[in-house]
Tab-separated table of C-alpha atoms and ligand atoms in Angstrom:
chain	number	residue	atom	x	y	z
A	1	UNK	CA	44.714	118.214	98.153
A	2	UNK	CA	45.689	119.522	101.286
A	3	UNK	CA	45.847	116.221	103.217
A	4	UNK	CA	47.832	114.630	100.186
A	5	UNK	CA	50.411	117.294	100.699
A	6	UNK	CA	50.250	116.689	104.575
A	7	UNK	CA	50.535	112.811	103.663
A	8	UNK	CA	53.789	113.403	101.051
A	9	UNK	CA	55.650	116.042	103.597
A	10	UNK	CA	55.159	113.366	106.879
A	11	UNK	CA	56.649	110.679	104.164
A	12	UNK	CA	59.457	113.194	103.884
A	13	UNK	CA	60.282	113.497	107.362
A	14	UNK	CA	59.817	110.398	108.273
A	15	UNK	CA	62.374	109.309	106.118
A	16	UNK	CA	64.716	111.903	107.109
A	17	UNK	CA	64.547	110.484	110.424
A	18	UNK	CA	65.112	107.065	109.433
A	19	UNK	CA	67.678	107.892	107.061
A	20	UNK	CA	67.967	104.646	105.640
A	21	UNK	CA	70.973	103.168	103.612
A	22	UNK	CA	70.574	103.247	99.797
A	23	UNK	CA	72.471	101.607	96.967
A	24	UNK	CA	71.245	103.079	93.620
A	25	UNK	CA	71.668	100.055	91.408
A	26	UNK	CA	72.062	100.906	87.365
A	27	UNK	CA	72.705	99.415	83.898
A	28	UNK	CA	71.389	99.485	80.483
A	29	UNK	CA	67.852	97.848	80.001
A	30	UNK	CA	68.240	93.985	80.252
A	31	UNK	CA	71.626	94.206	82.021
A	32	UNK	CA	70.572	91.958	84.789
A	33	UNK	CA	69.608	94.461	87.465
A	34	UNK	CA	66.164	92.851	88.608
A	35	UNK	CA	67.676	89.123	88.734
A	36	UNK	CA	70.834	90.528	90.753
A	37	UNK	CA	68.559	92.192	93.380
A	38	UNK	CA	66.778	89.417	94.206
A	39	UNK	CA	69.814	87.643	94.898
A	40	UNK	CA	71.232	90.277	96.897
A	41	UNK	CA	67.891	90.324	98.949
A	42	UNK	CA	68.292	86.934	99.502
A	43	UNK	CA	72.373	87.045	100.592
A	44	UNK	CA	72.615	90.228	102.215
A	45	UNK	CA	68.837	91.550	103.286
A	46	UNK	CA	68.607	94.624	101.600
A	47	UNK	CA	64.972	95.801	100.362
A	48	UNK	CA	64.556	95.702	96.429
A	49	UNK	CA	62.576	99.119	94.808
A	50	UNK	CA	62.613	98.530	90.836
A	51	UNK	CA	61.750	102.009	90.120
A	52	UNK	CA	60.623	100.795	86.654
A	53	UNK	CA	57.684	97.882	88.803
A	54	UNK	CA	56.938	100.669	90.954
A	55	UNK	CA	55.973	103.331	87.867
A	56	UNK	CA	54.436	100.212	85.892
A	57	UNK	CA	52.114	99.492	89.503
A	58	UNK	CA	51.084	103.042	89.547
A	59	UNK	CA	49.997	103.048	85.810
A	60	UNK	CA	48.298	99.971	86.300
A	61	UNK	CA	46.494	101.340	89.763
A	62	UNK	CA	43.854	103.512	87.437
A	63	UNK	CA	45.805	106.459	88.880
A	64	UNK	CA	45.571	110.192	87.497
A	65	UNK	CA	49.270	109.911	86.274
A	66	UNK	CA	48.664	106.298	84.681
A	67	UNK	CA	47.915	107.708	81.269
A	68	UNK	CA	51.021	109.718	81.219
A	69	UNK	CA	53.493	107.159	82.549
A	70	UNK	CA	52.132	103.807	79.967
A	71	UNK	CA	52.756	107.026	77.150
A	72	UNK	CA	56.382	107.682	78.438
A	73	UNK	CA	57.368	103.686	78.725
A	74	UNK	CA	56.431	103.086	75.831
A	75	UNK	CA	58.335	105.709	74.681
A	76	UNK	CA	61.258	104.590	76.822
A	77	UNK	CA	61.703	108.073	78.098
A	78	UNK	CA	61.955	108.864	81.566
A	79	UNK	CA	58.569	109.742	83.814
A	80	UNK	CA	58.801	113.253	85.676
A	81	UNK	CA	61.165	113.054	88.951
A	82	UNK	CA	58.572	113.927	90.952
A	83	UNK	CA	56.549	111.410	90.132
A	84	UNK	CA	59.054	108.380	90.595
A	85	UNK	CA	60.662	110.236	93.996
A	86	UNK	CA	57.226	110.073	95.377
A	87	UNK	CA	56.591	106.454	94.853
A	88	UNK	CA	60.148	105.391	96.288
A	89	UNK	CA	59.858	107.849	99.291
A	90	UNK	CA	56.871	105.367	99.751
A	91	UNK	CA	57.813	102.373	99.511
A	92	UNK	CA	60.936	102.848	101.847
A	93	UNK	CA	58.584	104.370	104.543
A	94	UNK	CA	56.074	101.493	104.073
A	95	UNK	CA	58.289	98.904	103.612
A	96	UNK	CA	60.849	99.678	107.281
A	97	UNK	CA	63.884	98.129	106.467
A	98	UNK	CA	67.249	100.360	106.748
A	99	UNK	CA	68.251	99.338	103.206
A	100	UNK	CA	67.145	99.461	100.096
A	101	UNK	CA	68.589	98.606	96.554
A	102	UNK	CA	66.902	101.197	94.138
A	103	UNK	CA	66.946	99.602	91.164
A	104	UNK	CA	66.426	101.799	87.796
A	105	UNK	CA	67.341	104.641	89.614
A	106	UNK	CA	68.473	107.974	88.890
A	107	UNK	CA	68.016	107.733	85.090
A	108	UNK	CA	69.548	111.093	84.626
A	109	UNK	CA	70.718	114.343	86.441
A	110	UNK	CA	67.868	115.494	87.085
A	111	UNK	CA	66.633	112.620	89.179
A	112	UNK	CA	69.897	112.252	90.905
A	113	UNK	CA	69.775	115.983	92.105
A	114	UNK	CA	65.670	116.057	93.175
A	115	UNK	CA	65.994	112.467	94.826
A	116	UNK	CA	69.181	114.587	96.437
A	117	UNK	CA	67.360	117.498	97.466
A	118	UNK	CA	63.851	115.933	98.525
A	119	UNK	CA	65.216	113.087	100.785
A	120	UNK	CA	68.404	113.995	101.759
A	121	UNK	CA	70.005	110.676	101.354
A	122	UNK	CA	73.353	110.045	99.727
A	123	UNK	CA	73.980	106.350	98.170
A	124	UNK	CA	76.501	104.490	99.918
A	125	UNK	CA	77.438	103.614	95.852
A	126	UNK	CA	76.557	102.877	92.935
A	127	UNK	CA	76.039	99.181	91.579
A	128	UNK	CA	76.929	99.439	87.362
A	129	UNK	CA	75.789	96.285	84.685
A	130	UNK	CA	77.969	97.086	82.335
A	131	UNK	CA	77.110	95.280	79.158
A	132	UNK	CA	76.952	95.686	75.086
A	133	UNK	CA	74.154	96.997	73.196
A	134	UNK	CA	73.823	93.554	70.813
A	135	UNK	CA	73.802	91.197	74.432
A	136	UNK	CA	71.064	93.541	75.978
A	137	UNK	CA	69.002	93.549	72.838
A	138	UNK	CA	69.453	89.395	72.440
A	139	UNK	CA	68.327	88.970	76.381
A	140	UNK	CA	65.353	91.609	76.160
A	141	UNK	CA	64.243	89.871	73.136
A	142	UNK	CA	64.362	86.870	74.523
A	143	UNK	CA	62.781	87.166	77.699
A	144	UNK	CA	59.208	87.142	77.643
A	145	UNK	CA	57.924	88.857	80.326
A	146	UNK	CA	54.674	90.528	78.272
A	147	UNK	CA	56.071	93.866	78.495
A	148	UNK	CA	54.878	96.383	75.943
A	149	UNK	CA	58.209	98.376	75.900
A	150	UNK	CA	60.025	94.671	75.121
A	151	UNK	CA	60.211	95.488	71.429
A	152	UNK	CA	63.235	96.486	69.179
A	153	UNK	CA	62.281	99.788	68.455
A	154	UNK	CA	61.800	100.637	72.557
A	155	UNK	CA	64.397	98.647	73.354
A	156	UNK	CA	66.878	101.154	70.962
A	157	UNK	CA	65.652	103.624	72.333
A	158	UNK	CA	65.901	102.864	75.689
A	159	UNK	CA	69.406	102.504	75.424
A	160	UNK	CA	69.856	105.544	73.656
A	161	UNK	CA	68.507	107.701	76.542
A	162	UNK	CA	70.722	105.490	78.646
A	163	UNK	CA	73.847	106.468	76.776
A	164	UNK	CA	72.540	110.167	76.812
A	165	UNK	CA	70.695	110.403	80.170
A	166	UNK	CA	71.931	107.316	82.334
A	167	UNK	CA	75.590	107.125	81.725
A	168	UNK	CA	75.873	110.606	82.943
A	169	UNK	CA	74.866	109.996	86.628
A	170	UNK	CA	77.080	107.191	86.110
A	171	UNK	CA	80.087	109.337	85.041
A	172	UNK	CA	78.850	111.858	87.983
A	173	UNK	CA	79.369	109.134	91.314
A	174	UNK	CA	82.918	107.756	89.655
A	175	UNK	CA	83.893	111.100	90.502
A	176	UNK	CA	82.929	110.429	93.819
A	177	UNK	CA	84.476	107.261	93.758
A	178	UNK	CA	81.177	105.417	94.342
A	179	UNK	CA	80.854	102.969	91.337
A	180	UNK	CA	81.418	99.414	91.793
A	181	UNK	CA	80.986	98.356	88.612
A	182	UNK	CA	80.501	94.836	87.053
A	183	UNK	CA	81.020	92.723	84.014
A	184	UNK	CA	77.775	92.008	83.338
A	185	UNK	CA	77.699	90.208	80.020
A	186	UNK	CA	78.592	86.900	81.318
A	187	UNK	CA	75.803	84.013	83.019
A	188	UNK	CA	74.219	85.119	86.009
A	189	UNK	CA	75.981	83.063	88.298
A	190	UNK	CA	79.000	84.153	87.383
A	191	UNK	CA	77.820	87.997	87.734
A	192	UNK	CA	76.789	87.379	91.297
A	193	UNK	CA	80.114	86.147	92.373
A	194	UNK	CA	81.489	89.294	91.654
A	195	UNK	CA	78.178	91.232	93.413
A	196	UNK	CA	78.965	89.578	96.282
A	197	UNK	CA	82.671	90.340	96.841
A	198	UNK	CA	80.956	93.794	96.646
A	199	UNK	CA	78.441	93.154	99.490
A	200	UNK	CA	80.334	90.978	101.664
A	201	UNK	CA	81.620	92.578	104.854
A	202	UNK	CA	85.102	93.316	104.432
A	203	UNK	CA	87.469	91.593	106.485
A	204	UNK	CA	89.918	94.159	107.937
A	205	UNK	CA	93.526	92.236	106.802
A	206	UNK	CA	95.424	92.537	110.704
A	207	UNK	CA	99.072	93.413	110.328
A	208	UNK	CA	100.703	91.256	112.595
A	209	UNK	CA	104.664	91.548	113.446
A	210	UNK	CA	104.545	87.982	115.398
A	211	UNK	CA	106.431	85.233	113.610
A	212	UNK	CA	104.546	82.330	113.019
A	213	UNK	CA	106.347	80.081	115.519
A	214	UNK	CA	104.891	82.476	118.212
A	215	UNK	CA	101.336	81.340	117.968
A	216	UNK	CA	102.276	77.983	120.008
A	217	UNK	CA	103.822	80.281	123.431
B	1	LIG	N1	61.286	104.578	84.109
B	1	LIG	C1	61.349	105.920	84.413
B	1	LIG	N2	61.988	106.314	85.552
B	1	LIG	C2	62.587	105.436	86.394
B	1	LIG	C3	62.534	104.066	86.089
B	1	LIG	C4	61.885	103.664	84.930
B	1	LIG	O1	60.830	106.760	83.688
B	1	LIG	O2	63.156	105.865	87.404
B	1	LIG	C5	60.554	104.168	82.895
B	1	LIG	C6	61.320	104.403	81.596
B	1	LIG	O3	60.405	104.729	80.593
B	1	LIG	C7	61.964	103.032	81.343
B	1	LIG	C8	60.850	102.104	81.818
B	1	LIG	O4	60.279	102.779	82.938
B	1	LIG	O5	62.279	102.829	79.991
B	1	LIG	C9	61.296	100.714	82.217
B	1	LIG	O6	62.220	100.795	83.265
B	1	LIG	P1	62.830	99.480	83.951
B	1	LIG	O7	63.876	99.945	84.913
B	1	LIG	O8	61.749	98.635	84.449
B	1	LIG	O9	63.498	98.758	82.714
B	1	LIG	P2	64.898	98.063	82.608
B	1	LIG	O10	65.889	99.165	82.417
B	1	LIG	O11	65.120	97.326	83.886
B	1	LIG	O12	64.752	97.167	81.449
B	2	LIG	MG1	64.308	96.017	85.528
């Protein structure tokens, strides 16, 4: 016990130190969040952490906790903080990089405010799918990707405790004016173009009072 808490407490300074840059990246279930990550990764070198492959590795691992996480998915209801925190705190100390797209993450308040409190890192902003009920419920039950929380009667419910838990944390950083948030109902091409006018470095616009004759003195 005691060296776990020694292990989980270095994990927490160590990150501290590194304080690395985080984009929380959010949107109902099916809303594209997984396929725009990669892409980012690919454009812009950020680290993807899908909280949801993360919690589904850990219930797979034979784990004390795995019992209680496979109940909650398939549930669709939203694993204890402290549980998730740990496993992200982890992978960003594993993994190096200085920054990381956490993907399916904070579900609600209570997340946002322990993640807050235990690593002391801010997101630079907030990445929002935005898309209908009736397109997220066509893609998820189209997709086959053999999960057991892929049926109709998770999937409603997995958007209801987005609506009641998700859009909340949502509501919370547009305060802060940290949302960027997309269109995401249209093909996935078209979504990234507008992810990437997001990421790209902006290009500060120069104010210039020369005429344009000037350039050739
Ligand atoms: N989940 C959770 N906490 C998280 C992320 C995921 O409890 O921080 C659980 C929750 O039960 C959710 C499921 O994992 O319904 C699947 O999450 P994932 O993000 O993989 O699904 P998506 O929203 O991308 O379809
Ligand atoms: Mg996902």
């Amino acid at each position: 016990m005691e060296t776990a808490a020694v292990a989980s407490k270095d994990v927490t300074v160590s990150l501290a130190e590194k304080k690395p840059k985080v984009v929380f990246v959010l949107g109902g279930p099916g809303s594209g969040k997984g396929t725009q990550c990669a892409k980012i990764v690919q454009h812009f070198g950020y680290t993807h952490l899908s909280a949801g492959d993360l919690l589904r590795e850990e219930r797979d691992s034979g784990s004390e906790n795995g019992t209680m996480i496979k109940n909650m998915m398939n549930e669709g209801k939203i694993v204890p903080s402290e549980v998730t925190i740990k496993l992200l705190q982890k992978a960003m100390v594993e993994n190096g990089n200085d920054k990381f797209l956490i993907d399916g993450f904070p579900r609600n308040e209570e997340n946002r405010a322990a993640f807050e409190a235990v690593t002391k890192i801010e997101p630079e902003f907030v990445l929002y799918f935005n898309c209908p009920e009736e397109e997220l419920e066509r893609r998820i039950l189209n997709r086959n990707q053999g999960r057991e929380d892929d049926n109709i009667e998770t999937v409603r419910k997995r958007f209801k405790v987005f609506l009641e838990s998700s859009l909340p944390v949502i509501e919370y950083y547009k305060a802060k004016g940290k949302v960027r948030e997309i269109d995401a109902a249209k093909p996935i091409e078209e979504v990234f173009e507008a992810v990437k006018v997001i990421f790209a470095p902006k290009v500060e616009k120069v104010k210039s009072s020369r005429c344009s004759s000037c350039a050739i003195l």
